[in-house]
Coordinates of C-alpha atoms and ligand atoms in Angstrom, one line a residue:
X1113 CA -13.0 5.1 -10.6
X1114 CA -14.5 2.6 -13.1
X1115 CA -13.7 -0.5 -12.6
X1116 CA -14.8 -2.1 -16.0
X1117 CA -15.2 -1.3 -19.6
X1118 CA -18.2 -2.7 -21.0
X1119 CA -18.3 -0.9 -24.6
X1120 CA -14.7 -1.9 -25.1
X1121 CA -14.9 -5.5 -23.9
X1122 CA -18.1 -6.0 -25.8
X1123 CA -16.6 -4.2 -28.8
X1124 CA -20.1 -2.1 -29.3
X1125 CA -18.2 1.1 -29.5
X1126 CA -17.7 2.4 -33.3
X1127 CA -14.5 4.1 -32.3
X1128 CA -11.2 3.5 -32.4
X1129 CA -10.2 1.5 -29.5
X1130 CA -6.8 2.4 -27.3
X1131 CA -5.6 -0.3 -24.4
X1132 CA -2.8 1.6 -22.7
X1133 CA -1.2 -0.6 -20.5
X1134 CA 0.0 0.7 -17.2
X1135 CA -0.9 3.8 -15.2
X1136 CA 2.2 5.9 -14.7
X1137 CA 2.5 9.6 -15.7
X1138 CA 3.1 8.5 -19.2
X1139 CA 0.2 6.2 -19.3
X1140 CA -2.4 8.3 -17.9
X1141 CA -0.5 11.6 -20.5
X1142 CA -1.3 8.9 -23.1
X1143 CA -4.8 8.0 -22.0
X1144 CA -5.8 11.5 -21.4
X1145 CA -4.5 12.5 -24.9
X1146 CA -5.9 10.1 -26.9
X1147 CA -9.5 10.0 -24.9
X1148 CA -9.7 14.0 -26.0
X1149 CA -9.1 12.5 -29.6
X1150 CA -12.1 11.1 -29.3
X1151 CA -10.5 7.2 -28.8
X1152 CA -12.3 4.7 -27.2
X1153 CA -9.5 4.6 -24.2
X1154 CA -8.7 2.4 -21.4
X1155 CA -6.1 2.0 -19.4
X1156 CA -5.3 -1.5 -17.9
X1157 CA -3.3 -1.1 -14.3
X1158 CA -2.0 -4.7 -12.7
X1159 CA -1.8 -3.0 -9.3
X1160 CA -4.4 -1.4 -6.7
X1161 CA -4.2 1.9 -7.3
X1162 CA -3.0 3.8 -10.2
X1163 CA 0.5 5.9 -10.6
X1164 CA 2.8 3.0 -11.4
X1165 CA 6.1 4.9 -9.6
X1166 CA 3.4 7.2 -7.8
X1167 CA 1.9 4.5 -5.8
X1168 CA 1.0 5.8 -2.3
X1169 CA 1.1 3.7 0.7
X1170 CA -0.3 4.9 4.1
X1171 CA 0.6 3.8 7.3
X1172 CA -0.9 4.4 11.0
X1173 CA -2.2 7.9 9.9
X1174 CA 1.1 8.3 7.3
X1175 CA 0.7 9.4 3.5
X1176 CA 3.8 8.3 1.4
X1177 CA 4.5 9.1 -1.7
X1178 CA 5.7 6.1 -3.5
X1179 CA 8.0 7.8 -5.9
X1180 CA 8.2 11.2 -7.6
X1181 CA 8.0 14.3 -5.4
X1182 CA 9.2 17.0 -7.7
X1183 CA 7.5 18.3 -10.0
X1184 CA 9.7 20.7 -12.4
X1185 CA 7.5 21.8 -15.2
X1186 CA 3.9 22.6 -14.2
X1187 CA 3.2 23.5 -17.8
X1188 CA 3.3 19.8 -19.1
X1189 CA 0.2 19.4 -16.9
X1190 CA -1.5 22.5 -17.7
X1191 CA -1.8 21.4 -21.7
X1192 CA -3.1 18.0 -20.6
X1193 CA -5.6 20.5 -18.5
X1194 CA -6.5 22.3 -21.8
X1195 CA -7.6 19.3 -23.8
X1196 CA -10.8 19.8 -21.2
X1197 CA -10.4 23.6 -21.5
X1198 CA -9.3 23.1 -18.1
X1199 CA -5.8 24.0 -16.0
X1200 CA -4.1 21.7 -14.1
X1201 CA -5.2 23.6 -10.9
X1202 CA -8.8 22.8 -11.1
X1203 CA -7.4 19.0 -10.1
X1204 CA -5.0 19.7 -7.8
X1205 CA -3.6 22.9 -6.0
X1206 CA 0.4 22.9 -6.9
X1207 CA 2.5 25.1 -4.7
X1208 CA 6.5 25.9 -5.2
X1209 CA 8.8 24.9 -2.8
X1210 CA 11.4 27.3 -1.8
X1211 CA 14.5 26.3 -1.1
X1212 CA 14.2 23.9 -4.2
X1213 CA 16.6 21.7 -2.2
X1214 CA 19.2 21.6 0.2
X1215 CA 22.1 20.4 0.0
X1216 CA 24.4 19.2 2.9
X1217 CA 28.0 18.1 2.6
X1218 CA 29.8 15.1 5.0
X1219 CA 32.1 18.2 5.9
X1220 CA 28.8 19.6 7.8
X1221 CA 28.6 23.1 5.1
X1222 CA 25.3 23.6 3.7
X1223 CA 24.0 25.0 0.5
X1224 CA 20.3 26.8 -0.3
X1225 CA 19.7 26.1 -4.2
X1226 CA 16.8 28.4 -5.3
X1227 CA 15.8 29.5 -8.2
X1228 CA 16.3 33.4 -7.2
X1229 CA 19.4 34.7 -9.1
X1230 CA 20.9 37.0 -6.3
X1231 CA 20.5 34.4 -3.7
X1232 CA 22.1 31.4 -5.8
X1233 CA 25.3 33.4 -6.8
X1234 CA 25.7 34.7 -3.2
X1235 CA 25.6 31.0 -2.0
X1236 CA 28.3 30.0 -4.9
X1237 CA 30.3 33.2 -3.8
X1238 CA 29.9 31.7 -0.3
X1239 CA 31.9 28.7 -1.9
X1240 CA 34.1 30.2 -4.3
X1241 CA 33.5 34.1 -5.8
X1242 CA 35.4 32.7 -8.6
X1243 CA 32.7 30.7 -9.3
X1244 CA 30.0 33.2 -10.2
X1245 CA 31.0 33.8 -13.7
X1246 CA 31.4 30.3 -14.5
X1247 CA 28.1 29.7 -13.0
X1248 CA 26.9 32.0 -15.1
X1249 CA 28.1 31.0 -18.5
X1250 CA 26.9 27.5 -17.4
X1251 CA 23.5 28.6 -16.8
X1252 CA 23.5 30.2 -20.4
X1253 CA 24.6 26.6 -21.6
X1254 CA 21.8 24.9 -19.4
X1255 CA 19.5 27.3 -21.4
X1256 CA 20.8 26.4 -25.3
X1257 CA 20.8 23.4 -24.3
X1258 CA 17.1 23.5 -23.2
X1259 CA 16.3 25.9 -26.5
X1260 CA 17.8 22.6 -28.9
X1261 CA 17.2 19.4 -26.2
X1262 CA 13.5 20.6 -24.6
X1263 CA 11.7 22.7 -27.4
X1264 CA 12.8 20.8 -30.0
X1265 CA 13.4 17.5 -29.6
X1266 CA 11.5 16.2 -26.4
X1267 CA 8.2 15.4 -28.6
X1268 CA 9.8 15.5 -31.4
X1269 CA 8.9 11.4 -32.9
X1270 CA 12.5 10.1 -34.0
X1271 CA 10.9 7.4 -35.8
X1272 CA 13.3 7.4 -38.4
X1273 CA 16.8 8.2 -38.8
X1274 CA 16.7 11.5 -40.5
X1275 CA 15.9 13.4 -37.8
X1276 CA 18.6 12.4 -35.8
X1277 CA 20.8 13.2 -38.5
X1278 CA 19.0 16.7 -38.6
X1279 CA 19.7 17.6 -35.4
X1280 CA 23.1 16.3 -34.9
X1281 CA 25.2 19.0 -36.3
X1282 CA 23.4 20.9 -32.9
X1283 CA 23.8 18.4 -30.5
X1284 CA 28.1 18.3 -31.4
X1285 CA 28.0 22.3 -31.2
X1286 CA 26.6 21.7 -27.6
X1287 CA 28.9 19.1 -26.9
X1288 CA 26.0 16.8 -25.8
X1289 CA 29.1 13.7 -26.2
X1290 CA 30.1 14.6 -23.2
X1291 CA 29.2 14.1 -19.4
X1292 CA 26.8 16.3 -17.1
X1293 CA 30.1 16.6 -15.0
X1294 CA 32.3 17.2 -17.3
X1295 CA 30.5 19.9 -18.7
X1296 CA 30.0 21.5 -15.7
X1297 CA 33.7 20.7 -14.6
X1298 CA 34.2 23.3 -18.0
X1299 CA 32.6 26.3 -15.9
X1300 CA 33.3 25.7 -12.6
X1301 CA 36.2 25.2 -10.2
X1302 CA 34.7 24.2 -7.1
X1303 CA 34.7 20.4 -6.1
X1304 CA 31.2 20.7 -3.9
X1305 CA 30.1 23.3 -6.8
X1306 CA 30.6 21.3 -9.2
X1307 CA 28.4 18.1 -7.3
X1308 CA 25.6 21.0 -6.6
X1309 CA 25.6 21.6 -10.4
X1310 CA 26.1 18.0 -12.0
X1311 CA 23.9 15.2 -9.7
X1312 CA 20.3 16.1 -11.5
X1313 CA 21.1 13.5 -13.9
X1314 CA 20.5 11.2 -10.6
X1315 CA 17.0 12.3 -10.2
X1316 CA 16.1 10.5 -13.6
X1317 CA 19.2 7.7 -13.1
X1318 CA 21.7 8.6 -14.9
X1319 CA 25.4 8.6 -13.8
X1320 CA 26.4 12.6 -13.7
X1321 CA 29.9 10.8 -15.0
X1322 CA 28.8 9.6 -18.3
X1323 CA 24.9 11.2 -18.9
X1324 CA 24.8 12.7 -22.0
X1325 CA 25.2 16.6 -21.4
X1326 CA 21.7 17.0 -23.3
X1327 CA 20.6 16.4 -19.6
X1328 CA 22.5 19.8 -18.4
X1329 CA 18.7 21.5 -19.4
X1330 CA 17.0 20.3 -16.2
X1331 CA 19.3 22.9 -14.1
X1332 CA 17.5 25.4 -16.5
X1333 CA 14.1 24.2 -16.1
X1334 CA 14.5 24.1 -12.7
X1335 CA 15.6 27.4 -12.4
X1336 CA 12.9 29.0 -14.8
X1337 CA 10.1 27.2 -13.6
X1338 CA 10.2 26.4 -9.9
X1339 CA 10.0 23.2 -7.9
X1340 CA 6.9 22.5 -7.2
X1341 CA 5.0 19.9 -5.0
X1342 CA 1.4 19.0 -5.0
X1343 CA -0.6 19.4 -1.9
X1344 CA -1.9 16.0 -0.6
X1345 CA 1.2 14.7 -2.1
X1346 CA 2.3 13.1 -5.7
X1347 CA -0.9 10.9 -5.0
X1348 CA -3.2 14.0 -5.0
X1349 CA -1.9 14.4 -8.5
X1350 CA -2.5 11.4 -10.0
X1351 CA -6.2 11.0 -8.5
X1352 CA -6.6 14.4 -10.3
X1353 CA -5.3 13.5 -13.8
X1354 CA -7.6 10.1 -13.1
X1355 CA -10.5 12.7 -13.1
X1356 CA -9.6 14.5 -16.0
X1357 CA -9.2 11.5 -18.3
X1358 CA -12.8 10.3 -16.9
X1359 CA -14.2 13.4 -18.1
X1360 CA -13.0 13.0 -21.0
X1361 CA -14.3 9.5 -21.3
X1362 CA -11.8 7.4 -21.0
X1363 CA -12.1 4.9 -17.9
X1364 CA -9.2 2.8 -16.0
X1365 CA -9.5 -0.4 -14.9
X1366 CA -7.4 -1.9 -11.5
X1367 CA -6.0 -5.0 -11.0
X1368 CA -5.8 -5.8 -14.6
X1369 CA -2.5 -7.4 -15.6
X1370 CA -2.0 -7.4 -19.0
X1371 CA -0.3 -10.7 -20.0
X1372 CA 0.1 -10.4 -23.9
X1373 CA -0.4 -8.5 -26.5
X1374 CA -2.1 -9.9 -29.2
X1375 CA -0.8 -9.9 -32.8
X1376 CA -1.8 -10.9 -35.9
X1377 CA -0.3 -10.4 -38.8
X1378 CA 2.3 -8.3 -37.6
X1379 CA -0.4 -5.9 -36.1
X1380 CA -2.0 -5.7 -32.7
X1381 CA -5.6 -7.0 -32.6
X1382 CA -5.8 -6.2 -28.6
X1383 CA -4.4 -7.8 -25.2
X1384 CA -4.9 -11.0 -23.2
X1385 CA -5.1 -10.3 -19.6
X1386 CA -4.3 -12.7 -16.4
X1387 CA -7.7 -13.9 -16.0
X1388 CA -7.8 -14.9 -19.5
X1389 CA -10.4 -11.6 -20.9
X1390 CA -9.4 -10.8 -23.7
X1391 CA -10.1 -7.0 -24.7
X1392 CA -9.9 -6.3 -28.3
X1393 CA -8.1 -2.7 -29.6
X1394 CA -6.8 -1.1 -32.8
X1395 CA -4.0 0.7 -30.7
X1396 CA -1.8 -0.8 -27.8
X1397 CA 0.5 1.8 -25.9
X1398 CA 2.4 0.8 -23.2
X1399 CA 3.6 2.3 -20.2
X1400 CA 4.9 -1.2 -19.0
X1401 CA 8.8 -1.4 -18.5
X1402 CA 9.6 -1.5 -22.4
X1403 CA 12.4 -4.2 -22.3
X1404 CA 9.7 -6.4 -20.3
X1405 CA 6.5 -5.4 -22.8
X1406 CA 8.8 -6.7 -25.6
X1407 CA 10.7 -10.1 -23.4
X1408 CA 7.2 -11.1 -21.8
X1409 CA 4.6 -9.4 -23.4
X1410 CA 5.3 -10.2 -27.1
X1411 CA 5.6 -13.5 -28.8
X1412 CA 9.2 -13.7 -30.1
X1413 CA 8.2 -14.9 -33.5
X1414 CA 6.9 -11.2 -33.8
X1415 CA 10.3 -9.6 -32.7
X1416 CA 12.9 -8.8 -35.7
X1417 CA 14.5 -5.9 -33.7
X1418 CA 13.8 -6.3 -30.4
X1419 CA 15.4 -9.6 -29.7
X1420 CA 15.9 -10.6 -25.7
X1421 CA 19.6 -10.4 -26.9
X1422 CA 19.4 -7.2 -27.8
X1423 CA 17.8 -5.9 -24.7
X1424 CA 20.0 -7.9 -22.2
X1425 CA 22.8 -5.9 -23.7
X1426 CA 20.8 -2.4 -23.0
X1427 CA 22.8 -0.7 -20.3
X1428 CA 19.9 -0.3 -17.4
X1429 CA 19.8 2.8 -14.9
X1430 CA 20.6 2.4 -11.4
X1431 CA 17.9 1.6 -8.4
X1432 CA 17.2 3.0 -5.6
X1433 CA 16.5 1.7 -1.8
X1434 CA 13.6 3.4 -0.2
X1435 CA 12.6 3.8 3.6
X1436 CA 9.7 5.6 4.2
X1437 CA 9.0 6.8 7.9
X1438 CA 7.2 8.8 10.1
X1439 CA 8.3 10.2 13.5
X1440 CA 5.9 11.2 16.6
X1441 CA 7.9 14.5 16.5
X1442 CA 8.6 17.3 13.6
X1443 CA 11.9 18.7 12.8
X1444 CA 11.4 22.3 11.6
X1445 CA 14.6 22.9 10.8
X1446 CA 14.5 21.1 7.9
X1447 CA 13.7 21.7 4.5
X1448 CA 11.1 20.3 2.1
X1449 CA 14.3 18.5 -0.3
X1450 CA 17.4 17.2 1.1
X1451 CA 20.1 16.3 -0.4
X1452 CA 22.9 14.8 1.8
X1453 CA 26.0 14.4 0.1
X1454 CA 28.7 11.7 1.4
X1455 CA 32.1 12.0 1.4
X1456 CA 33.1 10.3 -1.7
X1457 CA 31.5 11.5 -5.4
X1458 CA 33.3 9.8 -8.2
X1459 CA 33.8 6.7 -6.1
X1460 CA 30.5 6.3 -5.3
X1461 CA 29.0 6.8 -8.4
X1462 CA 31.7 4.4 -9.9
X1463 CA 30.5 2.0 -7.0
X1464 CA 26.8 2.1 -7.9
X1465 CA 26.9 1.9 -11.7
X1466 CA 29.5 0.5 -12.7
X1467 CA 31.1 -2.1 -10.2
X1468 CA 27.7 -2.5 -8.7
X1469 CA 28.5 -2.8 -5.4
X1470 CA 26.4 -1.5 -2.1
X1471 CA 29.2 0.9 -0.7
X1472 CA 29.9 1.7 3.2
X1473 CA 28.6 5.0 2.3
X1474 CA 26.2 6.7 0.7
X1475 CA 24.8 9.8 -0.4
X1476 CA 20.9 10.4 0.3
X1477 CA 17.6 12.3 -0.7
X1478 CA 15.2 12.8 1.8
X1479 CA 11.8 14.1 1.8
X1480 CA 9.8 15.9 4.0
X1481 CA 6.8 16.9 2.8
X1482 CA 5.2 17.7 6.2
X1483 CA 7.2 21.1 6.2
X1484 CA 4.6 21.8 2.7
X1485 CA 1.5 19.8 3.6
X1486 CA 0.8 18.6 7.2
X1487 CA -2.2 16.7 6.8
X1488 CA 0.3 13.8 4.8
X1489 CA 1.3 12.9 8.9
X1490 CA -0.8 12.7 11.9
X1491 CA -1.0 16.2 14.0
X1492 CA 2.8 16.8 15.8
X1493 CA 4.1 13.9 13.9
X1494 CA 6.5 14.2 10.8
X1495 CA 6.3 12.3 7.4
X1496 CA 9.6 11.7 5.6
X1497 CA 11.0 8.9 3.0
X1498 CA 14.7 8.6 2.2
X1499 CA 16.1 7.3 -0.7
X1500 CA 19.8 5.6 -1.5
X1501 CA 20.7 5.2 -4.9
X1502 CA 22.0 1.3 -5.3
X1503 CA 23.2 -0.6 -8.3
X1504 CA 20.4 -2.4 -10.2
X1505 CA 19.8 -6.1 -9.8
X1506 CA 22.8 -6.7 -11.9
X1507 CA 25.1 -6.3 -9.0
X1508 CA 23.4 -9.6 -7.1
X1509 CA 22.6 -8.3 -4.3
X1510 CA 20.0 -10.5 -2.2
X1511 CA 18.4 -7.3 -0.7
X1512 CA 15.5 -9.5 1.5
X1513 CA 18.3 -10.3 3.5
X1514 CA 20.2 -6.9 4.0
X1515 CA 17.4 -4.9 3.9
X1516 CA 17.0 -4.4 7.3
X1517 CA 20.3 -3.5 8.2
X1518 CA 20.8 -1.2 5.3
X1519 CA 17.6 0.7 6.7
X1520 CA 19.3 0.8 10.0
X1521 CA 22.8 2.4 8.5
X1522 CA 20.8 5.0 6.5
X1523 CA 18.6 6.2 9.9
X1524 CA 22.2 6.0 11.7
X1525 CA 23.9 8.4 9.0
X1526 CA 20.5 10.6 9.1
X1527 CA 20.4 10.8 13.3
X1528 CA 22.8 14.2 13.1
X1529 CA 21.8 17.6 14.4
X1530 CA 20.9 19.4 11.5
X1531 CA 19.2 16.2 9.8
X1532 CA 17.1 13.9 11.6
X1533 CA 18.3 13.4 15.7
X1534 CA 17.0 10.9 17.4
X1535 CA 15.1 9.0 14.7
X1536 CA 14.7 5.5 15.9
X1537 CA 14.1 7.2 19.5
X1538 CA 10.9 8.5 17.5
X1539 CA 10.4 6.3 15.0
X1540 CA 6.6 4.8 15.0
X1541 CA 6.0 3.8 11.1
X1542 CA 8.6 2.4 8.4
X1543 CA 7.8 0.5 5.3
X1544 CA 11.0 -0.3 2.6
X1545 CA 11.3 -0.3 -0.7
X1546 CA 14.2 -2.3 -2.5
X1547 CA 15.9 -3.0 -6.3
X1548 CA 13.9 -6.5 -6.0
X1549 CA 10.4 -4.5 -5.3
X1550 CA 10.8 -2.8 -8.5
X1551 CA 11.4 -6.2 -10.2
X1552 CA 8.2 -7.9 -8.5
X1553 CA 5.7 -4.7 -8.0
X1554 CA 6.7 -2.7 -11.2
X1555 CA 7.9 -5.9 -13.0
X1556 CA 11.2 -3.5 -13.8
X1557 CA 13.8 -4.8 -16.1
X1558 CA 17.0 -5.9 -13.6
X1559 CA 14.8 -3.8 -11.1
X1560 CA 15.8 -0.3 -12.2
X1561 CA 14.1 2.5 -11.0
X1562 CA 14.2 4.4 -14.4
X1563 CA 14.8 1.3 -17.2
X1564 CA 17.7 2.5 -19.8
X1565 CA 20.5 4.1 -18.5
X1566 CA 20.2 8.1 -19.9
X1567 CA 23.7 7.8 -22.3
X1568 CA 24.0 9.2 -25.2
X1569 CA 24.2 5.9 -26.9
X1570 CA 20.3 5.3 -25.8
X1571 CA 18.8 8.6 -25.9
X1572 CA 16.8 10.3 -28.6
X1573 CA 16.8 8.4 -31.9
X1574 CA 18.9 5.5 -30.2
X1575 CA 16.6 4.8 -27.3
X1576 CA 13.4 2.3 -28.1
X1577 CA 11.2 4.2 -30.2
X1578 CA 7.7 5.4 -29.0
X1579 CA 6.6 3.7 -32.3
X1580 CA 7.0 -0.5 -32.2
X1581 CA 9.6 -0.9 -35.3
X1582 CA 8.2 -4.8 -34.7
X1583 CA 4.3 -4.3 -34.3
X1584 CA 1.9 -2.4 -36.3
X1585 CA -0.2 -0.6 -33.6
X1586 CA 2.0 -0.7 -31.0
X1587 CA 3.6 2.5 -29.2
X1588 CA 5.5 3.5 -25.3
X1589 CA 5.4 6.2 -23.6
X1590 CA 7.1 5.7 -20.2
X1591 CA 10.5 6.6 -18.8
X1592 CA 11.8 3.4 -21.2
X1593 CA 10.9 5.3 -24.0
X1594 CA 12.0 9.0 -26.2
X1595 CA 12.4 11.1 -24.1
X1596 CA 13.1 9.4 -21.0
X1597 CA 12.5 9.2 -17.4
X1598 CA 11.0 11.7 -15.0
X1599 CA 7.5 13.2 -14.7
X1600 CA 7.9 16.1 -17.7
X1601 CA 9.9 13.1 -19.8
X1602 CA 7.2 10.8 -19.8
X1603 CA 4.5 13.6 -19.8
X1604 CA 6.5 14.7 -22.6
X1605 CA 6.2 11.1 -24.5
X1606 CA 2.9 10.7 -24.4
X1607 CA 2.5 13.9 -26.9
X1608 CA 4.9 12.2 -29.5
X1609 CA 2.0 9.7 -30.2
X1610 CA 0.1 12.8 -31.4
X1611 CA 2.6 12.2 -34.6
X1612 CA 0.6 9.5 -35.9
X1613 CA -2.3 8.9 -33.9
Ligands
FAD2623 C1 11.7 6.8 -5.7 C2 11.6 7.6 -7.0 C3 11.6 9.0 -6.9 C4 11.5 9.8 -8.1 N1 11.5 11.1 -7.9 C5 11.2 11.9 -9.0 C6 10.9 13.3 -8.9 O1 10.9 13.8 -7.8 N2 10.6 14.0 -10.0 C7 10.5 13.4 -11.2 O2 10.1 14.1 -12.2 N3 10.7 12.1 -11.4 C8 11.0 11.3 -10.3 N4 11.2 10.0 -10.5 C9 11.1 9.4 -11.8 C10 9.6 9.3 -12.2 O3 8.9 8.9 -11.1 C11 9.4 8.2 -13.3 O4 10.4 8.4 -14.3 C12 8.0 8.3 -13.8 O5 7.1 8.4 -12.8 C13 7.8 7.0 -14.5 O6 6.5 7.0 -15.2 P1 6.1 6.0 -16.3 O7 5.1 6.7 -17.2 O8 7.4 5.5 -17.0 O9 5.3 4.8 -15.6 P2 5.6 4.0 -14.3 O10 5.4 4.9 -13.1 O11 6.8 3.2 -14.4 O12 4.3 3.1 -14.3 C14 4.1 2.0 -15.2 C15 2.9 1.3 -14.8 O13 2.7 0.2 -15.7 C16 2.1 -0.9 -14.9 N5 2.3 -2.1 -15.6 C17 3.5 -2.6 -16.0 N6 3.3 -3.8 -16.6 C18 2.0 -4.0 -16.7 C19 1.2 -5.1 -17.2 N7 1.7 -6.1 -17.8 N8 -0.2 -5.0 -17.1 C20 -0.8 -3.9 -16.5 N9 0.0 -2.9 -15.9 C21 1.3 -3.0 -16.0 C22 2.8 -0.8 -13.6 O14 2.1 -1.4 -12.5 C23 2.9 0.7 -13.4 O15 1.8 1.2 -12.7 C24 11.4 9.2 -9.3 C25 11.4 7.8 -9.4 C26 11.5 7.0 -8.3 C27 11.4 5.5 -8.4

């Protein structure tokens, strides 16, 4: 990885030059894009190691991935393959994961969710028969809404108004004003059916209660395109599209905090970074948290829309609180994806997003992506990370203090049978990951895991543009940004900039 940029910083090079700030999915989509343009690209990273959200730390012989583990739409990686006449699988070997997850209930029933047809309605007819034919018709909603939401819209630029207005008259026939649940609550009957088939909003923070239905789709891409993991972990993934934007030319440089962005004239000239280099460009993207690009990055006085009022009133998505662990025993019984379910749905969703408060209970994702790759643990030993989903920074908790005993109430819930017995018997590595890391590591807004909540309100036209209405020059791709969090959102974002660059 090259750790400098001598054309750019010298401004020798006779081609248009791109600063992307941040390494992310989005920024690296971005960098790898452009570089095939033919840009003069670099991407600036403050941290160690690139992958923003897909950091990996390893401990005593343990590989943890930071942050994203499933990957639900290969294809997004294939086309940034094909800019190097390349697929994705000459960087990394991507394997699906089958069952996609599993889901366990407080009242100790489990469900298999895979993407096989037969299988999925005999596990719903498990739970309810009745259920099958509303699963059905909800499926075939999943998949307009994908047709409209996904094919059309997800690079689609909404720059300007008009094409919001254009596809309106769609998004009210597919009733995207209401809620995931709701929607889902229109096909099926079944209380634990209708969690199984409403908390994917959750995977990119949004409250199932009150996400736009738009976000319905990601049940269809799931179940048309696998979940899929990539051997030697997220991080395996991110080294890989590292490579392919160095063969394209473009270079990343570490440790590189990015501390303004330089405008003159209403127009970027290039970006100041901590240790005072500055590095001249004709085009800034950033894959920084977008409220904090604008509130820290830019000087007010070039702000008309994008006031600090204006993004202290954005609604921000929850966080998360993340233990990763490793045990000095396996657990075969258990699947890649977990999802453990607590007792309480509403309630706890209420708790987290909208009164803010850490609950007694909680419901949990755990990964274990020894049962796909072994070599992430030390032989006989188990790698695992689990995550809560907490309220954002908003809700004041001081998480330095309570971290530790949180940790110990999640292993506690997790030391069951047909989860994880014996834990802390077996327990030789744990690092954790709080609301207040995302503030200080990923300098997140509030310290959300995935910036503006996904409403309808701030999706699509109404969520910050990928084009700076304030700064000529100036672009986002990221989760803060059209279309939104998760790895094929901001994949997705990075091709909007092929509207005008
Ligand atoms: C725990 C967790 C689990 C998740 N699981 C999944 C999953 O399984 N599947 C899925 O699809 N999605 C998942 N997501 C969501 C997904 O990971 C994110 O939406 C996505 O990775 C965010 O990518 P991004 O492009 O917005 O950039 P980010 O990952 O947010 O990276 C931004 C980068 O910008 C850098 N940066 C910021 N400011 C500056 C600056 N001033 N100077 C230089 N660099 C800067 C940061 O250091 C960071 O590296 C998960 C998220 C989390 C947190």
């Amino acid at each position: 990885m090259s750790l400098s940029s001598p054309a750019l910083s010298s401004g020798s090079s006779d081609k248009r030059r791109v600063v992307v700030i941040g390494s992310g999915f989005g920024g690296l989509a971005a960098a790898i894009r452009l570089a095939a343009k033919g840009y003069h690209t670099t991407v600036l990273e403050m941290r160690d190691k690139p992958g923003g959200r897909a950091y990996v730390y390893t401990d005593k012989g343990f590989t943890y991935d930071a942050g994203p583990t499933i990957i639900t739409v290969p294809f997004v990686l294939d086309e940034l393959a094909a800019l190097n006449g390349k697929t994705i699988a000459d960087y990394v070997k991507i394997v699906p994961c089958d069952p996609y997850y599993r889901i366990f209930f407080d009242d100790g029933r489990q469900f298999n969710y895979n993407g096989d047809q037969a299988q999925l309605e005999a596990e719903i007819a498990r739970f309810n028969p009745d259920d099958v034919a509303g699963y059905r018709a909800f499926l075939d909603y999943s998949r307009r809404i994908f047709d409209r939401a996904f094919t059309d819209l997800a690079d689609a630029s909404f720059h300007n108004i008009w094409q919001m207005v254009k596809v309106a008259p769609d998004l009210i026939k597919l009733r995207a004003e209401q809620s995931v649940y709701s929607r889902v609550a229109h096909y099926i009957k079944d209380p634990a059916l209708r969690q199984i088939f409403s908390f994917e909003p959750l995977l990119i923070g949004g409250n199932p209660l009150r996400s736009s239905s738009i976000y319905s789709m990601i049940h269809y891409l799931e179940k048309t395109w696998g979940v899929h993991f990539a051997m030697g972990g997220t991080g395996a993934l991110v080294r890989g599209l590292v490579r392919l934007l160095e063969d394209l030319g473009g270079t990343i440089q570490l440790n590189a905090r990015v501390e303004e962005i330089n405008v003159e004239a209403g127009k970027v000239t290039g970006v100041r970074l901590a240790d005072g280099d500055v590095i001249p460009a004709d085009v800034v993207v950033s894959n920084g948290d977008v409220a904090n690009t604008y509130r820290k990055l830019i000087r007010p006085e070039h702000r008309r829309k994008w006031t600090d009022r204006r993004l202290e009133k954005m609604r921000y998505a929850m966080s998360l609180f993340v233990v990763y662990f490793g045990t000095n025993r396996t657990y075969e019984h258990l699947p890649h994806h977990s999802i453990i379910l607590g007792p309480r749905y509403q309630g706890l969703l209420g708790d987290i997003f909208d009164k803010k408060v850490v609950a007694d209970d909680f419901s949990l994702y755990l990964h274990t992506p020894t049962r796909t790759d072994p070599s992430l643990a030390p032989p006989g030993c188990e790698c695992f990370y689990v995550l809560s989903p907490v309220p954002h920074l908003g809700g004041g908790q001081d998480w330095d203090a309570m971290k530790d005993e949180y940790a110990e109430r999640i292993f506690k819930a997790l030391e069951k049978d047909h989860l994880v017995p014996d834990l802390r018997k077996h327990l030789i590595s744990k690092l954790i990951f709080t609301p207040k890391d995302f503030e200080t590591k990923l300098d997140a807004y509030a310290g959300s895991a995935f910036q503006f909540e996904p409403i309808l309100t701030q999706s699509a036209w109404f969520r910050p543009h990928n084009k700076s209405e304030d700064v000529d020059g100036l672009y986002f791709v990221g989760a803060g940004t059209h279309p939104g969090a998760g790895m094929p959102g901001v994949i997705s974002s990075a091709k909007v900039l092929e509207k005008w660059l």
